[in-house]
């Protein structure tokens, strides 16, 4: 703030720091007392595993993309 030409009284700065510390300590105590509520139990659902391989994946957009040409070192605008 000194670069903008604004000056802050040291007493006000000390009070702001004290309030900040008080806020941190208060919130720490609140978090210490906070407990999560237990989640409801869920039924087990049978799941069959599914395996994919690279041959299963296809990129139809890549086949339709036009070739830009050029060789190594040729750069194109995005």
PDB file of C-alpha atoms in Angstrom:
ATOM      1  CA  UNK A   1       0.000   0.000   0.000  1.00  0.00           C
ATOM      2  CA  UNK A   2       2.974   2.260   0.452  1.00  0.00           C
ATOM      3  CA  UNK A   3       3.504   2.261  -3.315  1.00  0.00           C
ATOM      4  CA  UNK A   4       0.051   3.828  -3.729  1.00  0.00           C
ATOM      5  CA  UNK A   5       0.853   6.543  -1.211  1.00  0.00           C
ATOM      6  CA  UNK A   6      -1.471   5.132   1.458  1.00  0.00           C
ATOM      7  CA  UNK A   7      -0.124   4.821   4.964  1.00  0.00           C
ATOM      8  CA  UNK A   8      -1.628   2.733   7.744  1.00  0.00           C
ATOM      9  CA  UNK A   9      -1.300   3.513  11.422  1.00  0.00           C
ATOM     10  CA  UNK A  10       0.756   0.858  13.271  1.00  0.00           C
ATOM     11  CA  UNK A  11      -1.990   0.624  15.909  1.00  0.00           C
ATOM     12  CA  UNK A  12      -4.617  -0.208  13.267  1.00  0.00           C
ATOM     13  CA  UNK A  13      -2.249  -2.722  11.634  1.00  0.00           C
ATOM     14  CA  UNK A  14      -1.639  -4.405  15.013  1.00  0.00           C
ATOM     15  CA  UNK A  15      -5.380  -4.592  15.676  1.00  0.00           C
ATOM     16  CA  UNK A  16      -5.966  -6.132  12.237  1.00  0.00           C
ATOM     17  CA  UNK A  17      -3.260  -8.746  12.887  1.00  0.00           C
ATOM     18  CA  UNK A  18      -4.748  -9.541  16.317  1.00  0.00           C
ATOM     19  CA  UNK A  19      -8.222 -10.005  14.796  1.00  0.00           C
ATOM     20  CA  UNK A  20      -6.741 -12.232  12.121  1.00  0.00           C
ATOM     21  CA  UNK A  21      -5.065 -14.423  14.739  1.00  0.00           C
ATOM     22  CA  UNK A  22      -8.269 -14.578  16.762  1.00  0.00           C
ATOM     23  CA  UNK A  23     -10.165 -15.641  13.651  1.00  0.00           C
ATOM     24  CA  UNK A  24      -7.658 -18.430  12.926  1.00  0.00           C
ATOM     25  CA  UNK A  25      -7.786 -19.769  16.493  1.00  0.00           C
ATOM     26  CA  UNK A  26     -11.604 -19.627  16.580  1.00  0.00           C
ATOM     27  CA  UNK A  27     -11.969 -21.467  13.270  1.00  0.00           C
ATOM     28  CA  UNK A  28      -9.411 -24.061  14.395  1.00  0.00           C
ATOM     29  CA  UNK A  29     -11.530 -24.803  17.466  1.00  0.00           C
ATOM     30  CA  UNK A  30     -14.687 -25.021  15.367  1.00  0.00           C
ATOM     31  CA  UNK A  31     -13.033 -27.481  12.959  1.00  0.00           C
ATOM     32  CA  UNK A  32     -11.782 -29.594  15.855  1.00  0.00           C
ATOM     33  CA  UNK A  33     -15.364 -30.100  17.102  1.00  0.00           C
ATOM     34  CA  UNK A  34     -16.816 -30.779  13.632  1.00  0.00           C
ATOM     35  CA  UNK A  35     -17.542 -34.410  12.735  1.00  0.00           C
ATOM     36  CA  UNK A  36     -18.920 -35.834   9.539  1.00  0.00           C
ATOM     37  CA  UNK A  37     -22.257 -37.591   9.597  1.00  0.00           C
ATOM     38  CA  UNK A  38     -22.070 -41.308   8.796  1.00  0.00           C
ATOM     39  CA  UNK A  39     -22.988 -42.305   5.274  1.00  0.00           C
ATOM     40  CA  UNK A  40     -26.022 -44.526   4.772  1.00  0.00           C
ATOM     41  CA  UNK A  41     -25.214 -48.151   4.011  1.00  0.00           C
ATOM     42  CA  UNK A  42     -25.663 -49.155   0.403  1.00  0.00           C
ATOM     43  CA  UNK A  43     -26.562 -52.483  -1.101  1.00  0.00           C
ATOM     44  CA  UNK A  44     -23.865 -54.381  -2.946  1.00  0.00           C
ATOM     45  CA  UNK A  45     -24.459 -54.269  -6.690  1.00  0.00           C
ATOM     46  CA  UNK A  46     -22.923 -57.044  -8.788  1.00  0.00           C
ATOM     47  CA  UNK A  47     -20.695 -55.571 -11.473  1.00  0.00           C
ATOM     48  CA  UNK A  48     -19.106 -57.457 -14.315  1.00  0.00           C
ATOM     49  CA  UNK A  49     -15.595 -56.222 -15.209  1.00  0.00           C
ATOM     50  CA  UNK A  50     -15.134 -54.653 -18.632  1.00  0.00           C
ATOM     51  CA  UNK A  51     -11.753 -54.633 -20.370  1.00  0.00           C
ATOM     52  CA  UNK A  52     -10.897 -52.287 -23.241  1.00  0.00           C
ATOM     53  CA  UNK A  53      -7.913 -52.476 -25.526  1.00  0.00           C
ATOM     54  CA  UNK A  54      -6.434 -50.018 -27.998  1.00  0.00           C
ATOM     55  CA  UNK A  55      -8.097 -51.959 -30.853  1.00  0.00           C
ATOM     56  CA  UNK A  56     -11.509 -51.225 -29.315  1.00  0.00           C
ATOM     57  CA  UNK A  57     -10.943 -47.477 -29.443  1.00  0.00           C
ATOM     58  CA  UNK A  58     -11.393 -45.633 -32.715  1.00  0.00           C
ATOM     59  CA  UNK A  59     -11.125 -41.956 -33.471  1.00  0.00           C
ATOM     60  CA  UNK A  60     -13.463 -41.219 -36.372  1.00  0.00           C
ATOM     61  CA  UNK A  61     -12.569 -37.527 -36.240  1.00  0.00           C
ATOM     62  CA  UNK A  62      -8.868 -38.265 -36.829  1.00  0.00           C
ATOM     63  CA  UNK A  63      -9.652 -40.081 -40.096  1.00  0.00           C
ATOM     64  CA  UNK A  64     -11.659 -37.113 -41.386  1.00  0.00           C
ATOM     65  CA  UNK A  65      -9.061 -34.506 -40.414  1.00  0.00           C
ATOM     66  CA  UNK A  66      -7.299 -32.971 -43.449  1.00  0.00           C
ATOM     67  CA  UNK A  67      -3.551 -33.515 -43.769  1.00  0.00           C
ATOM     68  CA  UNK A  68      -1.637 -30.269 -43.355  1.00  0.00           C
ATOM     69  CA  UNK A  69       1.464 -31.372 -45.213  1.00  0.00           C
ATOM     70  CA  UNK A  70       5.014 -30.318 -44.496  1.00  0.00           C
ATOM     71  CA  UNK A  71       7.890 -32.198 -43.030  1.00  0.00           C
ATOM     72  CA  UNK A  72      10.016 -32.004 -39.927  1.00  0.00           C
ATOM     73  CA  UNK A  73      10.516 -28.453 -38.734  1.00  0.00           C
ATOM     74  CA  UNK A  74       7.478 -27.059 -40.562  1.00  0.00           C
ATOM     75  CA  UNK A  75       5.235 -25.191 -38.158  1.00  0.00           C
ATOM     76  CA  UNK A  76       1.611 -24.337 -38.743  1.00  0.00           C
ATOM     77  CA  UNK A  77      -0.548 -21.825 -36.948  1.00  0.00           C
ATOM     78  CA  UNK A  78      -2.956 -23.459 -34.479  1.00  0.00           C
TER      79      UNK A  78
END
